[in-house]
Each structure stands twice: as C-alpha cells, then as structure tokens.
Short mmCIF file of C-alpha atoms and ligand atoms in Angstrom, two decimals:
data_model
loop_
_atom_site.label_atom_id
_atom_site.label_comp_id
_atom_site.label_asym_id
_atom_site.label_seq_id
_atom_site.Cartn_x
_atom_site.Cartn_y
_atom_site.Cartn_z
CA MET A 30 -2.57 -44.54 -32.71
CA THR A 31 -5.90 -45.95 -31.74
CA GLU A 32 -8.88 -43.90 -32.92
CA SER A 33 -10.77 -44.77 -29.75
CA TRP A 34 -8.19 -43.20 -27.45
CA LYS A 35 -9.51 -40.44 -25.27
CA THR A 36 -8.05 -36.94 -25.38
CA ARG A 37 -5.39 -37.27 -22.69
CA THR A 38 -4.04 -40.50 -24.14
CA LYS A 39 -3.85 -38.93 -27.62
CA LEU A 40 -2.01 -35.93 -26.14
CA VAL A 41 0.68 -38.11 -24.57
CA HIS A 42 1.16 -40.73 -27.30
CA GLY A 43 -0.46 -39.38 -30.50
CA GLY A 44 1.86 -38.97 -33.47
CA SER A 45 4.94 -40.47 -31.76
CA ARG A 46 7.69 -41.71 -34.09
CA ARG A 47 10.69 -43.54 -32.69
CA SER A 48 14.16 -43.77 -34.15
CA GLN A 49 16.25 -46.98 -34.17
CA TYR A 50 17.16 -46.18 -30.51
CA ASN A 51 13.56 -46.50 -29.32
CA GLU A 52 13.79 -43.37 -27.17
CA VAL A 53 10.95 -42.75 -24.66
CA SER A 54 10.81 -38.98 -25.01
CA GLU A 55 10.24 -37.61 -28.51
CA ALA A 56 13.51 -36.80 -30.29
CA ILE A 57 14.46 -33.43 -31.78
CA PHE A 58 15.49 -34.14 -35.35
CA MET A 59 17.54 -30.99 -35.77
CA THR A 60 18.28 -31.57 -39.44
CA GLN A 61 17.42 -29.70 -42.60
CA GLY A 62 18.01 -32.66 -44.90
CA PHE A 63 17.82 -36.46 -45.19
CA VAL A 64 20.26 -38.89 -46.82
CA TYR A 65 19.14 -41.19 -49.63
CA ASP A 66 20.60 -44.71 -49.99
CA SER A 67 20.93 -44.26 -53.73
CA ALA A 68 20.30 -41.83 -56.55
CA ALA A 69 17.30 -43.90 -57.52
CA GLN A 70 15.84 -43.56 -54.02
CA ALA A 71 16.30 -39.76 -54.17
CA GLU A 72 14.50 -39.71 -57.51
CA ALA A 73 11.66 -41.84 -56.15
CA ARG A 74 11.23 -39.71 -53.05
CA PHE A 75 10.87 -36.52 -55.09
CA ILE A 76 8.00 -38.19 -56.95
CA GLU A 77 6.17 -39.51 -53.90
CA THR A 78 7.07 -39.31 -50.22
CA GLY A 79 5.88 -42.09 -47.90
CA PRO A 80 4.63 -41.55 -44.33
CA ASP A 81 8.04 -41.72 -42.63
CA GLU A 82 10.10 -40.31 -45.49
CA PHE A 83 11.35 -36.74 -45.71
CA ILE A 84 13.17 -34.57 -48.25
CA TYR A 85 13.87 -31.18 -46.71
CA ALA A 86 12.81 -29.53 -43.43
CA ARG A 87 10.90 -26.78 -45.22
CA TYR A 88 8.67 -29.55 -46.63
CA GLY A 89 8.55 -31.68 -43.47
CA ASN A 90 10.63 -33.04 -40.60
CA PRO A 91 9.99 -35.98 -38.21
CA THR A 92 9.69 -33.80 -35.06
CA VAL A 93 7.42 -31.35 -36.88
CA ALA A 94 5.34 -34.28 -38.15
CA MET A 95 4.91 -35.56 -34.57
CA PHE A 96 3.52 -32.16 -33.59
CA GLU A 97 1.21 -32.03 -36.62
CA ASP A 98 -0.17 -35.54 -36.02
CA ARG A 99 -0.66 -34.96 -32.28
CA ILE A 100 -2.54 -31.65 -32.65
CA ALA A 101 -4.62 -33.11 -35.52
CA ALA A 102 -5.64 -35.96 -33.20
CA LEU A 103 -6.65 -33.47 -30.50
CA GLU A 104 -8.64 -31.27 -32.91
CA GLY A 105 -10.27 -34.19 -34.70
CA ALA A 106 -8.85 -32.95 -38.02
CA GLU A 107 -7.70 -35.18 -40.87
CA ASP A 108 -4.38 -33.38 -41.18
CA ALA A 109 -2.29 -30.39 -40.06
CA PHE A 110 0.62 -28.26 -41.26
CA ALA A 111 2.86 -26.53 -38.70
CA THR A 112 4.05 -22.98 -39.32
CA ALA A 113 6.73 -20.62 -38.02
CA SER A 114 4.20 -18.42 -36.17
CA GLY A 115 0.49 -17.97 -35.72
CA MET A 116 0.55 -15.24 -38.35
CA ALA A 117 2.28 -17.53 -40.88
CA ALA A 118 -0.63 -19.90 -40.24
CA VAL A 119 -3.33 -17.23 -40.76
CA ASN A 120 -1.58 -15.86 -43.85
CA GLY A 121 -1.00 -19.32 -45.33
CA ALA A 122 -4.53 -20.53 -44.60
CA LEU A 123 -6.05 -17.59 -46.49
CA THR A 124 -3.48 -16.78 -49.18
CA SER A 125 -3.14 -20.39 -50.35
CA LEU A 126 -6.89 -20.48 -50.94
CA LEU A 127 -7.53 -17.16 -52.67
CA GLN A 128 -6.88 -15.47 -55.99
CA ALA A 129 -7.75 -12.19 -57.70
CA GLY A 130 -11.49 -11.78 -58.12
CA ASP A 131 -12.35 -13.75 -54.99
CA HIS A 132 -14.42 -12.25 -52.20
CA VAL A 133 -13.90 -12.81 -48.45
CA VAL A 134 -16.25 -12.01 -45.59
CA SER A 135 -14.54 -11.44 -42.25
CA ALA A 136 -15.55 -10.50 -38.74
CA LYS A 137 -14.22 -7.04 -37.93
CA ALA A 138 -13.15 -7.85 -34.36
CA LEU A 139 -9.68 -9.14 -35.25
CA PHE A 140 -6.17 -9.31 -33.82
CA GLY A 141 -4.22 -6.40 -35.41
CA SER A 142 -2.00 -8.59 -37.62
CA CYS A 143 -4.98 -10.62 -38.87
CA LEU A 144 -6.67 -7.33 -39.78
CA TYR A 145 -3.51 -6.31 -41.67
CA ILE A 146 -3.62 -9.48 -43.81
CA LEU A 147 -7.27 -8.96 -44.69
CA GLU A 148 -7.17 -5.19 -45.12
CA ASN A 149 -3.68 -4.56 -46.53
CA VAL A 150 -2.34 -7.80 -48.05
CA LEU A 151 -5.18 -9.70 -49.73
CA THR A 152 -6.72 -6.52 -51.16
CA ARG A 153 -3.43 -5.69 -52.92
CA TYR A 154 -3.80 -8.87 -54.96
CA GLY A 155 -7.36 -8.25 -56.09
CA VAL A 156 -9.25 -10.00 -53.31
CA GLU A 157 -12.25 -8.05 -52.05
CA VAL A 158 -13.00 -8.13 -48.32
CA THR A 159 -16.27 -7.28 -46.55
CA PHE A 160 -16.20 -6.81 -42.77
CA VAL A 161 -19.21 -7.69 -40.60
CA ASP A 162 -20.11 -7.81 -36.93
CA GLY A 163 -19.15 -11.44 -36.28
CA THR A 164 -21.90 -12.00 -33.71
CA ASP A 165 -24.68 -10.94 -36.12
CA LEU A 166 -25.68 -13.81 -38.44
CA GLU A 167 -27.91 -11.44 -40.46
CA GLN A 168 -24.81 -9.44 -41.44
CA TRP A 169 -22.96 -12.62 -42.50
CA ARG A 170 -25.97 -13.64 -44.62
CA ASP A 171 -26.24 -10.20 -46.28
CA ALA A 172 -22.52 -10.09 -47.11
CA MET A 173 -22.39 -13.41 -49.02
CA ARG A 174 -21.96 -13.32 -52.80
CA PRO A 175 -21.64 -16.05 -55.43
CA GLU A 176 -17.88 -15.29 -55.59
CA THR A 177 -17.40 -15.47 -51.80
CA LYS A 178 -14.56 -17.97 -51.51
CA ALA A 179 -13.82 -17.85 -47.78
CA VAL A 180 -15.06 -16.48 -44.47
CA PHE A 181 -12.71 -15.67 -41.60
CA PHE A 182 -13.22 -14.93 -37.91
CA GLU A 183 -11.76 -15.36 -34.45
CA SER A 184 -14.21 -17.69 -32.70
CA MET A 185 -13.74 -15.73 -29.47
CA SER A 186 -12.76 -12.11 -29.97
CA ASN A 187 -9.83 -10.32 -28.38
CA PRO A 188 -10.19 -8.55 -25.95
CA THR A 189 -13.98 -8.29 -25.55
CA LEU A 190 -14.50 -12.09 -25.60
CA GLU A 191 -17.51 -12.16 -27.89
CA VAL A 192 -18.21 -15.60 -29.30
CA VAL A 193 -18.93 -16.17 -32.99
CA ASP A 194 -21.43 -18.93 -33.79
CA ILE A 195 -19.29 -21.34 -35.85
CA ALA A 196 -22.22 -23.58 -36.83
CA GLY A 197 -24.38 -20.59 -37.77
CA VAL A 198 -21.70 -18.90 -39.91
CA ALA A 199 -20.65 -22.22 -41.49
CA ASP A 200 -24.23 -22.94 -42.52
CA ILE A 201 -24.45 -19.56 -44.29
CA ALA A 202 -20.96 -19.78 -45.85
CA HIS A 203 -21.44 -23.34 -47.12
CA GLY A 204 -24.62 -22.16 -48.85
CA VAL A 205 -22.41 -20.29 -51.36
CA GLY A 206 -19.59 -22.87 -51.27
CA ALA A 207 -17.22 -20.71 -49.18
CA THR A 208 -14.48 -22.22 -46.99
CA VAL A 209 -14.83 -21.45 -43.28
CA VAL A 210 -11.48 -20.45 -41.75
CA VAL A 211 -11.49 -20.03 -37.96
CA ASP A 212 -8.75 -18.49 -35.80
CA ASN A 213 -9.47 -20.48 -32.66
CA VAL A 214 -6.76 -19.25 -30.27
CA PHE A 215 -9.01 -17.85 -27.52
CA SER A 216 -11.27 -20.94 -27.58
CA THR A 217 -8.12 -23.07 -27.13
CA PRO A 218 -7.55 -26.51 -28.72
CA VAL A 219 -8.80 -28.09 -25.47
CA PHE A 220 -12.33 -26.64 -25.58
CA SER A 221 -12.56 -26.50 -29.39
CA ASP A 222 -15.26 -28.37 -31.21
CA ALA A 223 -14.74 -26.23 -34.30
CA ILE A 224 -14.61 -28.93 -36.98
CA ALA A 225 -17.70 -30.72 -35.65
CA GLN A 226 -19.43 -27.30 -35.61
CA GLY A 227 -18.69 -26.81 -39.32
CA ALA A 228 -15.27 -25.12 -39.58
CA ASP A 229 -13.29 -26.29 -42.63
CA VAL A 230 -9.94 -24.85 -41.56
CA VAL A 231 -8.84 -24.19 -37.96
CA VAL A 232 -5.83 -22.04 -37.16
CA TYR A 233 -3.87 -21.72 -33.90
CA SER A 234 -1.00 -19.60 -32.76
CA ALA A 235 1.02 -22.29 -30.93
CA THR A 236 2.79 -19.42 -29.17
CA LYS A 237 -0.18 -19.31 -26.79
CA HIS A 238 -1.62 -22.36 -24.96
CA ILE A 239 0.19 -25.04 -26.99
CA ASP A 240 3.61 -23.86 -25.80
CA GLY A 241 1.95 -22.64 -22.63
CA GLN A 242 5.17 -21.38 -21.11
CA GLY A 243 5.89 -18.33 -23.24
CA ARG A 244 9.01 -19.65 -24.97
CA ALA A 245 8.55 -20.00 -28.70
CA LEU A 246 6.65 -18.67 -31.71
CA GLY A 247 4.76 -21.15 -33.84
CA GLY A 248 1.44 -21.95 -35.43
CA VAL A 249 -0.60 -24.66 -37.07
CA VAL A 250 -3.32 -24.98 -39.70
CA LEU A 251 -5.75 -27.92 -39.46
CA GLY A 252 -8.24 -29.22 -42.00
CA SER A 253 -9.05 -31.97 -44.48
CA LYS A 254 -6.21 -33.96 -46.07
CA ASP A 255 -7.21 -32.46 -49.43
CA TYR A 256 -6.93 -28.88 -48.19
CA ILE A 257 -3.77 -29.35 -46.09
CA ARG A 258 -1.76 -31.36 -48.62
CA GLY A 259 -3.37 -30.09 -51.84
CA THR A 260 -3.83 -26.37 -51.14
CA LEU A 261 -1.87 -25.24 -48.08
CA GLU A 262 1.30 -27.37 -48.15
CA PRO A 263 2.44 -26.35 -51.66
CA TYR A 264 2.08 -22.68 -50.68
CA MET A 265 3.79 -23.06 -47.27
CA LYS A 266 6.66 -25.26 -48.37
CA HIS A 267 7.60 -23.00 -51.26
CA THR A 268 7.16 -19.67 -49.44
CA GLY A 269 9.16 -20.58 -46.34
CA GLY A 270 6.88 -20.29 -43.31
CA SER A 271 7.74 -23.75 -41.95
CA LEU A 272 8.21 -24.50 -38.25
CA SER A 273 11.62 -25.13 -36.67
CA PRO A 274 12.06 -28.73 -35.41
CA PHE A 275 13.21 -27.34 -32.05
CA HIS A 276 10.01 -25.34 -31.61
CA ALA A 277 7.96 -28.32 -32.81
CA TRP A 278 9.57 -30.39 -30.05
CA MET A 279 8.55 -27.80 -27.42
CA PHE A 280 4.99 -27.92 -28.75
CA VAL A 281 4.91 -31.76 -28.79
CA LYS A 282 5.89 -31.69 -25.11
CA GLY A 283 3.46 -28.80 -24.50
CA LEU A 284 0.59 -30.87 -25.87
CA GLU A 285 1.29 -33.60 -23.26
CA THR A 286 0.12 -31.22 -20.52
CA ILE A 287 -2.21 -28.83 -22.38
CA GLU A 288 -5.44 -30.46 -21.19
CA LEU A 289 -4.36 -30.23 -17.53
CA ARG A 290 -3.01 -26.69 -17.87
CA VAL A 291 -5.88 -25.16 -19.83
CA ASN A 292 -8.54 -26.74 -17.61
CA ALA A 293 -6.75 -25.46 -14.50
CA GLN A 294 -6.38 -21.98 -16.03
CA ALA A 295 -10.04 -21.88 -17.10
CA GLU A 296 -11.15 -23.00 -13.63
CA SER A 297 -9.09 -20.18 -12.10
CA ALA A 298 -10.42 -17.68 -14.64
CA LEU A 299 -14.00 -18.59 -13.70
CA LYS A 300 -13.26 -18.27 -9.96
CA ILE A 301 -11.63 -14.88 -10.50
CA ALA A 302 -14.48 -13.64 -12.72
CA GLN A 303 -17.04 -14.78 -10.14
CA ALA A 304 -15.10 -13.11 -7.32
CA LEU A 305 -14.83 -9.81 -9.23
CA GLU A 306 -18.27 -9.57 -10.84
CA GLY A 307 -20.14 -6.60 -9.38
CA HIS A 308 -16.99 -5.08 -7.79
CA PRO A 309 -17.64 -1.34 -7.30
CA ALA A 310 -14.45 -0.35 -9.21
CA LEU A 311 -15.58 -2.29 -12.30
CA ALA A 312 -18.09 -1.23 -14.94
CA ARG A 313 -18.01 -4.76 -16.42
CA THR A 314 -16.48 -8.17 -15.82
CA ILE A 315 -16.34 -10.05 -19.11
CA TYR A 316 -15.83 -13.82 -19.10
CA PRO A 317 -17.63 -16.26 -21.43
CA GLY A 318 -17.92 -18.83 -18.60
CA LEU A 319 -20.02 -16.48 -16.43
CA ALA A 320 -23.77 -17.07 -16.31
CA SER A 321 -24.15 -13.34 -17.04
CA HIS A 322 -22.28 -13.53 -20.41
CA ALA A 323 -24.61 -12.31 -23.15
CA GLN A 324 -24.00 -15.46 -25.22
CA ARG A 325 -24.15 -18.13 -22.53
CA ASP A 326 -26.32 -20.47 -24.65
CA LEU A 327 -23.81 -20.32 -27.51
CA VAL A 328 -20.92 -20.84 -25.06
CA ALA A 329 -22.72 -23.95 -23.78
CA ARG A 330 -23.33 -25.31 -27.29
CA GLN A 331 -19.97 -24.45 -28.86
CA LEU A 332 -17.51 -24.69 -25.97
CA GLY A 333 -19.23 -27.03 -23.51
CA GLY A 334 -19.82 -24.01 -21.28
CA LYS A 335 -16.07 -23.37 -20.87
CA GLY A 336 -15.04 -19.73 -20.95
CA GLY A 337 -11.35 -20.10 -21.81
CA THR A 338 -8.35 -18.73 -19.94
CA VAL A 339 -8.77 -14.99 -20.51
CA LEU A 340 -11.05 -12.47 -18.83
CA SER A 341 -11.47 -8.75 -19.36
CA LEU A 342 -12.22 -6.10 -16.76
CA ASP A 343 -13.59 -2.67 -17.57
CA LEU A 344 -12.38 -0.26 -14.89
CA LYS A 345 -14.62 2.69 -14.09
CA GLY A 346 -11.87 5.31 -14.00
CA GLY A 347 -10.69 4.86 -17.62
CA LYS A 348 -6.98 4.85 -18.56
CA THR A 349 -5.84 6.40 -15.24
CA SER A 350 -7.46 3.63 -13.22
CA ALA A 351 -6.36 0.93 -15.66
CA PHE A 352 -2.70 2.04 -15.48
CA ALA A 353 -2.82 2.36 -11.66
CA PHE A 354 -4.36 -1.12 -11.47
CA LEU A 355 -1.67 -2.69 -13.70
CA ASP A 356 1.09 -0.99 -11.72
CA ALA A 357 -0.39 -2.13 -8.37
CA LEU A 358 -0.54 -5.84 -9.30
CA THR A 359 2.31 -7.96 -7.94
CA ILE A 360 1.62 -11.39 -9.54
CA PRO A 361 0.31 -10.84 -13.11
CA LEU A 362 3.06 -9.48 -15.36
CA ILE A 363 2.47 -6.49 -17.64
CA SER A 364 3.03 -8.01 -21.08
CA ASN A 365 1.01 -9.09 -24.12
CA ASN A 366 1.19 -12.87 -24.59
CA LEU A 367 -1.61 -15.11 -23.40
CA GLY A 368 -2.04 -18.76 -22.48
CA ASP A 369 1.22 -18.63 -20.50
CA ALA A 370 1.74 -20.38 -17.12
CA LYS A 371 2.38 -16.87 -15.79
CA SER A 372 -0.65 -14.58 -15.51
CA ILE A 373 -0.30 -11.63 -17.87
CA VAL A 374 -2.17 -8.34 -17.83
CA THR A 375 -2.57 -6.06 -20.85
CA HIS A 376 -4.09 -2.63 -21.54
CA PRO A 377 -5.33 -3.16 -25.13
CA THR A 378 -6.12 0.51 -25.93
CA THR A 379 -2.49 1.59 -25.51
CA THR A 380 -0.75 -1.59 -26.70
CA THR A 381 -2.26 -4.42 -28.78
CA HIS A 382 -5.07 -2.25 -30.18
CA GLN A 383 -3.21 1.09 -30.20
CA ARG A 384 -3.22 1.30 -34.00
CA LEU A 385 -7.02 1.23 -34.26
CA SER A 386 -8.79 4.58 -34.50
CA ASP A 387 -10.85 5.80 -31.53
CA ALA A 388 -13.96 5.10 -33.60
CA GLN A 389 -12.88 1.52 -34.38
CA ARG A 390 -12.11 0.84 -30.71
CA LYS A 391 -15.45 2.31 -29.69
CA GLU A 392 -17.24 0.13 -32.22
CA LEU A 393 -15.50 -2.97 -30.83
CA GLY A 394 -16.22 -2.04 -27.20
CA ILE A 395 -12.53 -1.52 -26.35
CA THR A 396 -12.77 1.24 -23.74
CA ASP A 397 -9.89 3.14 -22.11
CA GLY A 398 -10.62 1.31 -18.85
CA LEU A 399 -10.50 -2.17 -20.38
CA VAL A 400 -7.85 -4.54 -19.03
CA ARG A 401 -7.25 -8.06 -20.37
CA LEU A 402 -6.09 -10.74 -17.95
CA SER A 403 -4.63 -14.01 -19.21
CA VAL A 404 -4.93 -16.34 -16.23
CA GLY A 405 -1.87 -18.49 -15.54
CA LEU A 406 -1.20 -21.49 -13.35
CA GLU A 407 -0.73 -19.61 -10.07
CA ASP A 408 -3.08 -20.40 -7.16
CA SER A 409 -6.39 -18.65 -7.85
CA ASP A 410 -6.68 -17.49 -4.22
CA ASP A 411 -3.37 -15.63 -4.57
CA LEU A 412 -4.54 -14.06 -7.83
CA ILE A 413 -7.90 -12.99 -6.36
CA ALA A 414 -6.16 -11.50 -3.30
CA ASP A 415 -3.69 -9.61 -5.51
CA ILE A 416 -6.38 -8.31 -7.87
CA THR A 417 -8.81 -7.22 -5.14
CA ARG A 418 -5.99 -5.50 -3.26
CA ALA A 419 -4.93 -3.67 -6.44
CA LEU A 420 -8.55 -2.61 -7.11
CA ALA A 421 -8.95 -1.40 -3.50
CA SER A 422 -5.78 0.70 -3.84
CA LEU A 423 -7.46 2.76 -6.58
CA GLY A 424 -9.47 4.52 -3.86
C1 PLP B 527 -1.32 -14.33 -31.01
C2 PLP B 527 -2.40 -14.45 -31.99
C3 PLP B 527 -2.12 -14.58 -33.36
C4 PLP B 527 -0.72 -14.52 -33.92
O1 PLP B 527 0.11 -15.51 -33.43
P1 PLP B 527 1.73 -15.36 -33.42
O2 PLP B 527 2.18 -16.69 -32.96
O3 PLP B 527 2.04 -14.23 -32.49
O4 PLP B 527 2.15 -15.05 -34.81
C5 PLP B 527 -3.19 -14.70 -34.23
N1 PLP B 527 -4.47 -14.72 -33.79
C6 PLP B 527 -4.77 -14.60 -32.48
C7 PLP B 527 -6.20 -14.61 -32.05
C8 PLP B 527 -3.75 -14.47 -31.53
O5 PLP B 527 -4.05 -14.34 -30.24
#
C-alpha cells in the first residue's frame, strides 16, 4: 500500500493479500490452522511469525489481517487487532492494560455494557474507577492521580450526542502518563481524527457502520504497534475474543463502501435534523452537525463539522408520545442497532438504558420522551415525510 493514497483508495485496496490464484475479490480463509512444510518450519514459526505467516486463527488469519490492515490505514493507526464483538474490543483494550492498584477515570455517559466492564468487572480485580462528566475538562483534571493508568470515554455519547474533547482529555491524561482509550463508534471511522487528536487506543464496534448492513457482530482495537502487539494481542489471543474470518470478510467488503455510506447517512441526518428543529411536538432536536449544538466549535475541530449518522428527538409528551411516534413510523424500524443501511428508531429509556436508575437517566439527560434515530440509506425526503407525518399524528 502506498502511504500517499487517499482515503477511498485505501478503503478499496488497503491490506489486500492475494493467494496463488490472484483473486480480485478478497478471499475468505475459513481455516483455523495452517500447514507447515516441515517440523523445523513449525518450530521457527512459533518463535517468530513473519508478515504473511500464521499459526492458528485465534492468533491471526489472512482474512482477519486484511480487515485489520485496512481499518488501520483508514484510522491512521500503526496497527489493529480484530475482535469477536465491540464489547470484546472494549474489554480487551482496558483489561490488557490494567492490574490491581491501577486507577481509571471514565466518562459516566456510557453504553450499558461499557459501564458494566468499568463498574462491575475491573473493580472486582482491584482497579479503582472514578466517573466524571465527560464534557467537563475540570472534572477530568480533578480526578487524575499519580496511579491513573487509563482514561476511557465514548467520544460522542449515546443517546444524547454530547461530544468529549479528545485533545483536551488527552492533554490532561498524558500529564500523569495515562493511556487514552476512546470508544469512537458514534463518531464513526470516517469522521474520526482521534489519533491525531491525542487518543492512544481507539475502539470500534464493527457491528455498526463498518458492517453497515446489520449482519454480523465484530470489533476492532487500534493503536501503536507496541500496544497492539505487546499488550493487547497476548491478552486477546489467549483469552479467545478473536474475530471469525467470515465476519472479517464482511467487514473488509464493508470498508470498501463505508466512506460513501456514512457520508450519505450523515448528509441525510443533517437534512432531517434541520427539517425537524423547532417542530412544535419536539422539546429538543439533538444533532452534533446542527449550528445550534452546544459544542459546535468542538464538533468543527474534532469531526470536521460532521455530526455523524444518529440524531435524537425529545418529544414533548414523554413516553406516551414517544411510543405513539415509534408505532406511527413506517420506514424506520423499531430496533436497537445503529449505522445500518436501514433507519432504526429506539426508545432508550425503556430499552438500551432501561437498567439505569431514574436518577442516572436524569443526570445523563435521557428523558422519557427521548427517541434515538439512526439514519439509514433511504431517501431523506421519504424519511422526513414519514417522520413529520408520524409527529403530526400525535395530535
Ligand atoms: C454497540 C456499541 C458497543 C458494543 O458493540 P457490540 O458489537 O454490540 O459488542 C460498544 N460501544 C458503543 C458506543 C456501541 O454503540
């Protein structure tokens, strides 16, 4: 691969490996193992594995390697390790780095399973965790200690779409030598500039925009060669969270079109947000790409002004209105994935964020009327017509 390639060229050709048949489309190497020519070659490979040499699919596989190299090229990371799900990526990124006595500072606005790892898993093994309001740099600064080993946050929070200042937090964290781990799903790999902003480790659930068609679970951790091969890989390859070659193949093909898809989805999301802003049935229209977003300067600096593919609507009539709205929609599907080609609508209070207490939801701004819309690839005019008709039907 040529370093000077632009994004779309990297996404189509980056990381390709061809077999002796010189196939055009990337092959699925559906194999757990690899044959050695001799006993001596087996011995040598267990000591050191070359760039196109493999031992066992839990350690690495050619199709998985194509996915890792292609997403690393997109993110501008030195290296990547693919995982069986987004949660295997979050767990691996943190657990491989930490030990008893370490301290972690985390934003409190987290996806439920991320919160579980920080609150219920790491703490069981003697890691102390402090939660802060991710948008408040003062709180990050106050929480740092000499033994702070890592900081963790979702760069754009779910479902209230608050943006965390990666450069600001990284500056504070690096002051005490802590590793900055960013769950970057809502920012998407297309709009991400996380590593240039100061993130040391970037994590994606590939289940979202990388697949982009709602088919497979997967994830990836990106970072320096030292971290990926020295810290993360030994943990992942021995604990079993490796990605299936079949899913890796879907993600390799997903990356070919991700730039086109995510840009189209973000363009639609902006049009929908602009069309709905100020609608009498809505208390708030939240979209980071809107000029009215509270953090528009940060969105400009960190995401090139792009607001992502998700918007949230706060309906005035609470849960009753939110449910009636979901039921009245004919195009967006009621489900809980995001980044899919199909628009998906979610009521966080009763589904994804049901397990939080009322007080926690209130603190995070997750009201009973809040609805999250993941914008798909449908025509935005059709989506706007469907949404405005559903809102009008609320009376
Ligand atoms: C979906 C999601 C995850 C978990 O990914 P899975 O692939 O479902 O395991 C983690 N973080 C964020 C922000 C997500 O949206």
